[in-house]
Tab-separated table of C-alpha atoms and ligand atoms in Angstrom:
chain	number	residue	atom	x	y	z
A	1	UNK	CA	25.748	-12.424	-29.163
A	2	UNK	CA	24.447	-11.138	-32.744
A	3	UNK	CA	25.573	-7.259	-33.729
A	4	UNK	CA	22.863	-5.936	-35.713
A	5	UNK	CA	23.736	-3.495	-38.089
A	6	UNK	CA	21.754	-0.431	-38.857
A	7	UNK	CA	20.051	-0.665	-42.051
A	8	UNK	CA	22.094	2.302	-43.801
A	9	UNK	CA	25.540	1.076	-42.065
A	10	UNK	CA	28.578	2.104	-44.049
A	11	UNK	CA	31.425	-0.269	-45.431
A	12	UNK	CA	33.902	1.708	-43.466
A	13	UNK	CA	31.560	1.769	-40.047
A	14	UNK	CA	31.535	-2.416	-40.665
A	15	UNK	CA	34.680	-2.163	-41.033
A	16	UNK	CA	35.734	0.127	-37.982
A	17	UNK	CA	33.660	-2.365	-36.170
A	18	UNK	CA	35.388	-5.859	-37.725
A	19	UNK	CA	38.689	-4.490	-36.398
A	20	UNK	CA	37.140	-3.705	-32.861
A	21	UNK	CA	36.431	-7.569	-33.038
A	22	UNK	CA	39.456	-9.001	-34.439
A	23	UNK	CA	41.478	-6.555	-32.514
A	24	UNK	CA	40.455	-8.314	-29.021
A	25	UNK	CA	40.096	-11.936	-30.674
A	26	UNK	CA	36.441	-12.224	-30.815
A	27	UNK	CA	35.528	-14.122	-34.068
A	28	UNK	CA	32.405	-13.345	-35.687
A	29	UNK	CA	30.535	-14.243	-38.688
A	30	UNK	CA	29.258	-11.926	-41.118
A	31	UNK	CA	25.701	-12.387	-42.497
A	32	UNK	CA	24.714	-9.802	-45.485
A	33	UNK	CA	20.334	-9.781	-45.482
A	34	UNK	CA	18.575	-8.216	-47.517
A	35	UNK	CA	18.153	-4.915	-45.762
A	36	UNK	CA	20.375	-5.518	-42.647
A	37	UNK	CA	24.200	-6.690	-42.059
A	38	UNK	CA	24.309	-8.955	-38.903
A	39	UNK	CA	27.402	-10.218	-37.281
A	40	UNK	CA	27.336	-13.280	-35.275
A	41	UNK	CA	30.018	-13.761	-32.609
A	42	UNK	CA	31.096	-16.718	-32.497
A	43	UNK	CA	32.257	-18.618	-29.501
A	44	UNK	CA	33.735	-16.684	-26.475
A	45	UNK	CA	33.556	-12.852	-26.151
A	46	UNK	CA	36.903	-13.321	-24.037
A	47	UNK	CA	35.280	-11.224	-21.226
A	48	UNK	CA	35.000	-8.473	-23.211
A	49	UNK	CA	31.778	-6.395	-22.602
A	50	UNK	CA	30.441	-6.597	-26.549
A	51	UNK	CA	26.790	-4.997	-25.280
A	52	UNK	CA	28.943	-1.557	-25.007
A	53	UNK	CA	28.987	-1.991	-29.086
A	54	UNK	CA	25.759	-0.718	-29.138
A	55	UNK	CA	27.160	2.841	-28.987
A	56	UNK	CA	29.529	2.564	-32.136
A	57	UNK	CA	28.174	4.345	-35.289
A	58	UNK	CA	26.316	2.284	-37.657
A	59	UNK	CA	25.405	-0.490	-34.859
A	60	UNK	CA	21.432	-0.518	-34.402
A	61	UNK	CA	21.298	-3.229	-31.337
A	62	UNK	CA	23.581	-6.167	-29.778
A	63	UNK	CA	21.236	-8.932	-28.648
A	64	UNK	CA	22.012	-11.671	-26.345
A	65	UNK	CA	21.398	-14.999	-27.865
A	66	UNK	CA	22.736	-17.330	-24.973
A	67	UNK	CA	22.055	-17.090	-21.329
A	68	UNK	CA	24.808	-15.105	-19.282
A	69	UNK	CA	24.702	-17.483	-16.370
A	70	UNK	CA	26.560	-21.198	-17.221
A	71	UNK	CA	26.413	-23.352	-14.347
A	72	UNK	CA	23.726	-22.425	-13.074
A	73	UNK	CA	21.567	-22.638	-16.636
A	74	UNK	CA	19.836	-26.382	-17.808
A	75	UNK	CA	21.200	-26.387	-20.988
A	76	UNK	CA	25.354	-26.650	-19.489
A	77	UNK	CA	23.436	-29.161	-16.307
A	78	UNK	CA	20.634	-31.141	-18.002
A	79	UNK	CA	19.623	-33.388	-15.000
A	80	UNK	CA	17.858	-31.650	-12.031
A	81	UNK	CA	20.217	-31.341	-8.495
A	82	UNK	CA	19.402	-32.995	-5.668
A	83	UNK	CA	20.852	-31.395	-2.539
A	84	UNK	CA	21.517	-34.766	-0.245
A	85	UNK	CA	21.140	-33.668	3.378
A	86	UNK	CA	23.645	-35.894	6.019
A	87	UNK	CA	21.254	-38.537	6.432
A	88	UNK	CA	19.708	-39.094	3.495
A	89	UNK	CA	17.001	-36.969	2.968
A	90	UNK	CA	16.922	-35.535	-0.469
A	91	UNK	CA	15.663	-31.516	-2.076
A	92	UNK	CA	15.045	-31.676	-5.330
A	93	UNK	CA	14.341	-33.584	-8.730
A	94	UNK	CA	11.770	-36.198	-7.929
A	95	UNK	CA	12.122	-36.078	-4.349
A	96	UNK	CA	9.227	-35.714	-1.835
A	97	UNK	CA	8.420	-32.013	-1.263
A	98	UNK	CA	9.936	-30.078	1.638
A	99	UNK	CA	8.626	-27.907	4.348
A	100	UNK	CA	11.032	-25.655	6.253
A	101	UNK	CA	8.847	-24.241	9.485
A	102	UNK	CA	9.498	-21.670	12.265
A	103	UNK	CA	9.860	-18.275	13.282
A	104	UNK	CA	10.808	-15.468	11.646
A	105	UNK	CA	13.187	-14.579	14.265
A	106	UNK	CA	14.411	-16.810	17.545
A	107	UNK	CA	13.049	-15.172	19.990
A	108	UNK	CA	13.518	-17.252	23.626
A	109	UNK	CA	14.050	-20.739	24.250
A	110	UNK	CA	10.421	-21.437	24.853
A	111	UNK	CA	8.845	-19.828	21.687
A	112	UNK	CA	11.248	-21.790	19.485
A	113	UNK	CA	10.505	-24.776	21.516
A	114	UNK	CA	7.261	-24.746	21.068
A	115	UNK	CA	7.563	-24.189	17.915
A	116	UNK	CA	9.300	-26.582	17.066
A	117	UNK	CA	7.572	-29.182	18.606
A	118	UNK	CA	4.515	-29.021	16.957
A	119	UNK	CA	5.875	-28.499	13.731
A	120	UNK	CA	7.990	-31.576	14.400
A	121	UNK	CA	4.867	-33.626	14.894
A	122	UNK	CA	3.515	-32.315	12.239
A	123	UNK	CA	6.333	-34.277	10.316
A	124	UNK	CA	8.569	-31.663	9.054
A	125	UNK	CA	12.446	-31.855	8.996
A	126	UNK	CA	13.563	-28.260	8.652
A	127	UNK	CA	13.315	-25.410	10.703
A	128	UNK	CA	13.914	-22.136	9.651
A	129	UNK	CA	14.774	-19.536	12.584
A	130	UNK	CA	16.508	-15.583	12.314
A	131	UNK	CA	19.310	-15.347	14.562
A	132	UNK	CA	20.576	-12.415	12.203
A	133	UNK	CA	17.764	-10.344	11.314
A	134	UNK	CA	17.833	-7.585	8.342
A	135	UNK	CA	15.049	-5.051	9.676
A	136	UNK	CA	14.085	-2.184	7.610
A	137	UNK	CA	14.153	-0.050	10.350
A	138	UNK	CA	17.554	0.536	12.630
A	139	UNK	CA	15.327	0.308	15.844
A	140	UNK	CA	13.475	-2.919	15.374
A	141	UNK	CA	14.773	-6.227	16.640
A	142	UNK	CA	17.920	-7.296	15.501
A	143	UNK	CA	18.267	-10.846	16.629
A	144	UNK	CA	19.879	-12.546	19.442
A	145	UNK	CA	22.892	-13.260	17.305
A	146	UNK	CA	24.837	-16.006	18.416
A	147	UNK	CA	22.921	-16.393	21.490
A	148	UNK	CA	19.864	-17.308	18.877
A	149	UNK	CA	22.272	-19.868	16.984
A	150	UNK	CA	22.435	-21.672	20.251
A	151	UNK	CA	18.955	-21.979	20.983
A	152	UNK	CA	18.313	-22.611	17.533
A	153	UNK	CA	21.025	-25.736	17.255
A	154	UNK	CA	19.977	-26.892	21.090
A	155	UNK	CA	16.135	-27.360	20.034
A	156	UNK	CA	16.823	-28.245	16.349
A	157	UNK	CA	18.896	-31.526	17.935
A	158	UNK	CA	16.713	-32.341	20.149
A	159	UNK	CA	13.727	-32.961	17.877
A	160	UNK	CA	15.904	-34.123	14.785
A	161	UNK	CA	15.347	-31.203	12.300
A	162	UNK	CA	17.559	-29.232	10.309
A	163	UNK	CA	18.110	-25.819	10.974
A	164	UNK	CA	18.117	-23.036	7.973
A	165	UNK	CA	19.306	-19.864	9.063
A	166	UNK	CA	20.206	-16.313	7.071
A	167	UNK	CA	23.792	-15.309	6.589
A	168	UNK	CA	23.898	-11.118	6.343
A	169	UNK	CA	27.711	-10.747	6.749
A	170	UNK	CA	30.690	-12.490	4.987
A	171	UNK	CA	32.640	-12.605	7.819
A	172	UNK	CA	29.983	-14.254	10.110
A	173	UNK	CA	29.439	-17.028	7.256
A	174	UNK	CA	31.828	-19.219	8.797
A	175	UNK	CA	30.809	-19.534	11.691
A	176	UNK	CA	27.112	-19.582	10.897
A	177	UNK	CA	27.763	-22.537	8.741
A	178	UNK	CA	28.498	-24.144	11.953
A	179	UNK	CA	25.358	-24.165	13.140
A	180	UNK	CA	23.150	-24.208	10.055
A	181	UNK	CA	22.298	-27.039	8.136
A	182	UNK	CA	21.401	-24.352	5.407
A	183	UNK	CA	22.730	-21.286	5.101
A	184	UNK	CA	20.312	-18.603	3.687
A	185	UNK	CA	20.789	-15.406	2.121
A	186	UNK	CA	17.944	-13.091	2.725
A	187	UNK	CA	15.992	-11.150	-0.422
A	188	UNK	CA	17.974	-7.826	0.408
A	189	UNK	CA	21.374	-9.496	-0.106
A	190	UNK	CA	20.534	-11.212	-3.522
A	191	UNK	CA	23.059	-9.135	-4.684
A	192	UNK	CA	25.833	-8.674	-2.104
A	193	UNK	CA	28.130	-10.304	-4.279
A	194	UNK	CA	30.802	-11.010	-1.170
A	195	UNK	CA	28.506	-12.560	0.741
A	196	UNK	CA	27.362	-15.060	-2.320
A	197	UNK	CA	31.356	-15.459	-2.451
A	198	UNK	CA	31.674	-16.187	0.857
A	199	UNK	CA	28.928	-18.911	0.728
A	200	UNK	CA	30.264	-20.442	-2.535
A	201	UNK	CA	33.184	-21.238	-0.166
A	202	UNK	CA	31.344	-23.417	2.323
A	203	UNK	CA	30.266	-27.137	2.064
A	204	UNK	CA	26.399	-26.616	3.506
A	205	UNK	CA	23.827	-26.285	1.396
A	206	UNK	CA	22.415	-22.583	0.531
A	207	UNK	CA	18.730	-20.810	0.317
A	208	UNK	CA	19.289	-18.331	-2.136
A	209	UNK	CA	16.000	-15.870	-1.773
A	210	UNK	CA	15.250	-13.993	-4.711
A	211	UNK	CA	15.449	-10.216	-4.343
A	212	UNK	CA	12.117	-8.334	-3.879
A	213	UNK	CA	13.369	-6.478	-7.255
A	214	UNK	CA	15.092	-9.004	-9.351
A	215	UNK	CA	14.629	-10.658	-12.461
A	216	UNK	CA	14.793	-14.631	-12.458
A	217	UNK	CA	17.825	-13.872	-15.065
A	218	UNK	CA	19.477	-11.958	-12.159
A	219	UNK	CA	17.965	-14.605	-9.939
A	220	UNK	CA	20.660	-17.160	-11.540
A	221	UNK	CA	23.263	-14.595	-11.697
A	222	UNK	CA	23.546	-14.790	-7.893
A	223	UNK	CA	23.254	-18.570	-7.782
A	224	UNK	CA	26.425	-18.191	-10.170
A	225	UNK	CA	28.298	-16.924	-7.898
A	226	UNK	CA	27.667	-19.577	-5.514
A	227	UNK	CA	28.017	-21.954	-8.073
A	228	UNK	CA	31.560	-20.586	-9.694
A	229	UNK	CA	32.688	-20.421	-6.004
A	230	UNK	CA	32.326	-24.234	-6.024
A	231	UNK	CA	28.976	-24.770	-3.731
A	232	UNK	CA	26.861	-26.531	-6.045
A	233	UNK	CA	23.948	-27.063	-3.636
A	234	UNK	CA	22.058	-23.817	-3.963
A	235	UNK	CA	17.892	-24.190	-3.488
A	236	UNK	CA	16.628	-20.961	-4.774
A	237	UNK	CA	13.365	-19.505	-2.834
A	238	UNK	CA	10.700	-17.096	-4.380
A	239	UNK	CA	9.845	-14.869	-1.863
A	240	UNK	CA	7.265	-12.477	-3.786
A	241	UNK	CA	8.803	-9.582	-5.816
A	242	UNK	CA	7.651	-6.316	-5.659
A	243	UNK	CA	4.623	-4.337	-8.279
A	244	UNK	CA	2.605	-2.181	-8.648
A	245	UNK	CA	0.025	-4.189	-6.444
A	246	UNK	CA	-0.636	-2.786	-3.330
A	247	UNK	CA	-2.891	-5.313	-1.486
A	248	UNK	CA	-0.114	-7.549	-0.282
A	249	UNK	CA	2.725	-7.233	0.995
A	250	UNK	CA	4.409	-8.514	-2.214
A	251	UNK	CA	3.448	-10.565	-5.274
A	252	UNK	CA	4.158	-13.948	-5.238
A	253	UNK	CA	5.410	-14.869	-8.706
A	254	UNK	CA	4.597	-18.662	-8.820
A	255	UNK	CA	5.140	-18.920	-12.568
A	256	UNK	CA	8.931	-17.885	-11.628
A	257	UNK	CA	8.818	-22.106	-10.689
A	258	UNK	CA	8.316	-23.789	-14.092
A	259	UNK	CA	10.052	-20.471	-15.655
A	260	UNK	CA	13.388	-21.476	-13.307
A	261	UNK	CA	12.784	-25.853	-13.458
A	262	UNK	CA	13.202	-24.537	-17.571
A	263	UNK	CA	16.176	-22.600	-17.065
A	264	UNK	CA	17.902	-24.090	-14.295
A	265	UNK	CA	18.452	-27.492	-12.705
A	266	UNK	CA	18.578	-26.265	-9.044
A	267	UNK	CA	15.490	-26.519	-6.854
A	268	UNK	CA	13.279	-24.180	-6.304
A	269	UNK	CA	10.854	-23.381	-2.881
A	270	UNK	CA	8.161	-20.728	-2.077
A	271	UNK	CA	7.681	-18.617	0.910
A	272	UNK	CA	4.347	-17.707	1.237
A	273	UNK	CA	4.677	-16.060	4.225
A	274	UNK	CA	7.400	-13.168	2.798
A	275	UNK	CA	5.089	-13.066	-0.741
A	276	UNK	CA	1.905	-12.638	0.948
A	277	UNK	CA	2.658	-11.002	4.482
A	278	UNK	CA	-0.742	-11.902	5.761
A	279	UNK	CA	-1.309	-15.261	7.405
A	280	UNK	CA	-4.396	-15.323	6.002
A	281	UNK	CA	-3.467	-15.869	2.353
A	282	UNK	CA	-0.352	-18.159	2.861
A	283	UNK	CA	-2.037	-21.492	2.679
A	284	UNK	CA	-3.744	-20.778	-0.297
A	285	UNK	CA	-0.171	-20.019	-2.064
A	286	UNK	CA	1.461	-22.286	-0.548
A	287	UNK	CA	-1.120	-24.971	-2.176
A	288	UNK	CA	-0.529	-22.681	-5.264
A	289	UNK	CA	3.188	-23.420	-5.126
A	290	UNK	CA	3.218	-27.299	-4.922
A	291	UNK	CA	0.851	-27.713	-7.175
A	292	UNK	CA	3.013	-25.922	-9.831
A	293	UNK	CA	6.210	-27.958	-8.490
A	294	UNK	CA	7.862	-26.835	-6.200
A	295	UNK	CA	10.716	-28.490	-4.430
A	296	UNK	CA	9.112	-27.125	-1.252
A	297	UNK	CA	8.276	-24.288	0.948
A	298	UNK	CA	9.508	-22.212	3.599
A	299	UNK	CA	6.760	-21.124	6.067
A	300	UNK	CA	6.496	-18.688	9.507
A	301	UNK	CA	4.925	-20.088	12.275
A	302	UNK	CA	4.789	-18.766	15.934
A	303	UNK	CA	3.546	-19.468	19.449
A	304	UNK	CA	2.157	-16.380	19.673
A	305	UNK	CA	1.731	-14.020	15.950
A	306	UNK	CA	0.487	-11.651	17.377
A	307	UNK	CA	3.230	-10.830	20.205
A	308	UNK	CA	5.971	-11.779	17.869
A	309	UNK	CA	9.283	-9.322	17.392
A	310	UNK	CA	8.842	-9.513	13.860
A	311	UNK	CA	6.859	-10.523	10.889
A	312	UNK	CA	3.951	-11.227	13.378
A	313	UNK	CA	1.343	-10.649	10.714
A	314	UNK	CA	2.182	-13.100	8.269
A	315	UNK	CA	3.426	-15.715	10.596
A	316	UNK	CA	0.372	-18.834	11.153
A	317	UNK	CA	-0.454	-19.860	14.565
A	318	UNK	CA	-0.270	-23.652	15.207
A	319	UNK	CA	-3.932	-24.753	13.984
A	320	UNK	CA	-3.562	-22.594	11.270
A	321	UNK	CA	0.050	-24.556	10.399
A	322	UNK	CA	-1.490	-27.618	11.522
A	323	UNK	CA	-4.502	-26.999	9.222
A	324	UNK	CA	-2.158	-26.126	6.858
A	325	UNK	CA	-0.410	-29.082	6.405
A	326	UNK	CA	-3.149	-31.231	6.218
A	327	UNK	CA	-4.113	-29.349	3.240
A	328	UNK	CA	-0.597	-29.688	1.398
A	329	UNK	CA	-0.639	-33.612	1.993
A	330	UNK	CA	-4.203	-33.598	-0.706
A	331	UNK	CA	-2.839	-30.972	-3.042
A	332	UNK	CA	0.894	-33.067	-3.208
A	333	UNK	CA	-0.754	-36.077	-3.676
A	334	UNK	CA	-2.998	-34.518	-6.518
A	335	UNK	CA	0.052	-33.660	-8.426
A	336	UNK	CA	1.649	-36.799	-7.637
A	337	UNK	CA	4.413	-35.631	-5.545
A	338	UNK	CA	4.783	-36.313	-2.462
A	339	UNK	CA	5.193	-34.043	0.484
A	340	UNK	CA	8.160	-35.440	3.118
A	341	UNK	CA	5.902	-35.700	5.606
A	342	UNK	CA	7.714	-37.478	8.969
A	343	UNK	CA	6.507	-38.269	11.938
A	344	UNK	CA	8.509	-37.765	15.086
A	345	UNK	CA	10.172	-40.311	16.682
A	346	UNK	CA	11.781	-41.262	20.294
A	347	UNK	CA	14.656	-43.874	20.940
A	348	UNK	CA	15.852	-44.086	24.065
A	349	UNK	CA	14.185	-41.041	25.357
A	350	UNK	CA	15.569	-39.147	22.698
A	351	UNK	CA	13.849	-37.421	19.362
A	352	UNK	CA	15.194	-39.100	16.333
A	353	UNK	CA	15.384	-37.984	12.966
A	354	UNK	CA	14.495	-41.409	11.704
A	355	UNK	CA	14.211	-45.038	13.121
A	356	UNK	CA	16.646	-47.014	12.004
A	357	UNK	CA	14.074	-49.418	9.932
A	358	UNK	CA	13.081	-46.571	7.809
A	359	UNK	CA	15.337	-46.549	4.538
A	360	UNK	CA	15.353	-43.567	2.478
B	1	PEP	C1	13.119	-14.000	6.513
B	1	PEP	O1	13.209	-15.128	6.010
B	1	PEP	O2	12.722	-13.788	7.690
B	1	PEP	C2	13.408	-12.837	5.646
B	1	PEP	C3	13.852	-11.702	6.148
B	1	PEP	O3	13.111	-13.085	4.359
B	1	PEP	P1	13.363	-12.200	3.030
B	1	PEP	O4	14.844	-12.094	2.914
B	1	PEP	O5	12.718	-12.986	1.955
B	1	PEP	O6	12.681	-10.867	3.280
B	2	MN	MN1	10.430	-12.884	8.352
């Protein structure tokens, strides 16, 4: 933090302000320019909130010099984190990109079934899935709650994929992390700082989504909390943020990826479906997204879009996915990053996450 001083700042007002400092144990440094005073703090603040300093007389501004966030930032975590999932398969750094497919919300056992299924054999490992849904409106579907978490675990075990579901209530995180393989909190709870607490308390990995109306800088602050609560395996998810532009349903903000692989060492994914909220444009910014390096995506697909409880309009129908994916496989390999892309296979009548010859 730097105090700058106001260019007619009085001895005694540097002085009023020196003893605010020293007072609370906060050493500074006192630089005389030519037509400014600046004092540099130096080392800790000790908690204390020094931007309030920018009220005293004779103080013109207090600027931030370092980041707020700490282990979250690249600078205190140079190397990139790579979340290890139970058997092996790696999100993040240099690893192949991921795709997370399904529903917006679990629906019956059929739809995410099907879903699953084809998304499956389209080689993908992770599928997302609302049990808990946070609806704008009080009348719209809810969820099937627990009920959805069984379905969800049921299918996800039958054709070896992960299951990432959201989180809305501390108390439920618990028991959620049960069945989740990632635990996600949605955009509207970026900042419901006892929820972040409560999933900085749990082993499974977390999908932070970034709130439609947060900075990247608040971005990290939530992944702080995670992080300070000792979860270190946060993936962080742009989800579109909200401007002035009315044409979609948000803006995707893909330069938020090399802005956050700069100031962060966590991994980063894109939903194209929340950013865009027409199926129509979520290929083409989902392409967008790994070619500018992202750890991976997080995509809605359903049986049926246009019969679906929620988010039916941004949600791809299987040859769209299908179509989709093809598409990825080019634009990964362009960049020279590969896109985990694994078939499905059976042993002993069974869906397997992997044959046992293939080594990570
Ligand atoms: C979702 O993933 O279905 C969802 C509600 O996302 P977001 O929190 O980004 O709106
Ligand atoms: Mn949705």
């Amino acid at each position: 933090m730097i105090i700058v001083l106001e260019r007619g700042a009085t001895e005694p007002q540097i002085d009023q302000i020196s003893k605010y400092l020293t007072s609370r144990g906060i050493r500074f440094e006192r630089m005389n320019g030519r037509l400014q005073t600046v004092l540099g703090i130096v080392g800790s603040t000790g908690g204390y909130d020094i931007a309030s300093l920018a009220t005293m007389p004779g103080v013109q501004e207090v600027v931030r010099v370092s980041s707020p966030y700490r282990l979250s930032s690249r600078s205190a975590h140079p190397e990139d984190t790579v979340i290890t999932m139970p058997d092996g398969t790696r999100i993040g750094g240099t690893a192949p990109s991921i795709v997370i497919a399904g529903p917006c919300s679990v629906e019956s056992e059929d739809q995410v079934r099907r879903t699953a299924e084809i998304v499956r054999k389209a080689g993908v490992r992770f599928m997302r899935g609302g049990a808990f849904k946070p609806r704008t409106s009080p009348y719209s579907f809810q969820g099937l709650g627990f009920d959805g978490l069984e379905l969800l675990k049921k299918v996800g075990e039958e054709f070896g994929m992960y299951i990432v579901t959201e989180a809305m209530e501390p108390a439920q995180v618990p028991a959620i992390a049960e069945y989740a393989d990632i635990v996600q909190v949605g955009s509207r709870n970026m900042q419901n700082f006892p929820l972040l607490k409560q999933v900085g308390s749990i082993e499974k990995p977390v999908l932070l989504k970034r709130g439609a109306a947060s900075t990247v800088e608040e971005w990290l602050m939530a992944a702080e909390y995670i992080l300070a609560g000792g979860n270190n395996n946060v993936i962080l998810c742009e989800r579109g943020i909200r401007t002035f532009e009315p044409s979609l349903r948000f803006t995707p903000d893909l330069a938020a990826v090399p802005v956050v692989k700069k100031l962060s060492h966590l991994p980063i994914i894109v939903d194209p479906s929340h950013a865009t909220g027409r199926r129509e444009f979520v290929s083409s910014i989902a392409r967008g997204a790994i070619a500018v390096g992202a750890d991976g995506l997080i995509v809605e697909v359903h049986p049926d879009p246009d019969r679906a409880l929620s988010d039916g309009a941004q949600s791809l129908t299987f040859e769209l996915f299908e179509e989709m994916m093809g598409e990825l496989v080019r634009v990964a390999d362009a960049v020279n990053r590969p896109l985990l892309v694994e078939p499905l296979h059976k042993k002993d009548g069974a869906f397997v996450r992997k044959p046992s010859s293939v080594q990570q």
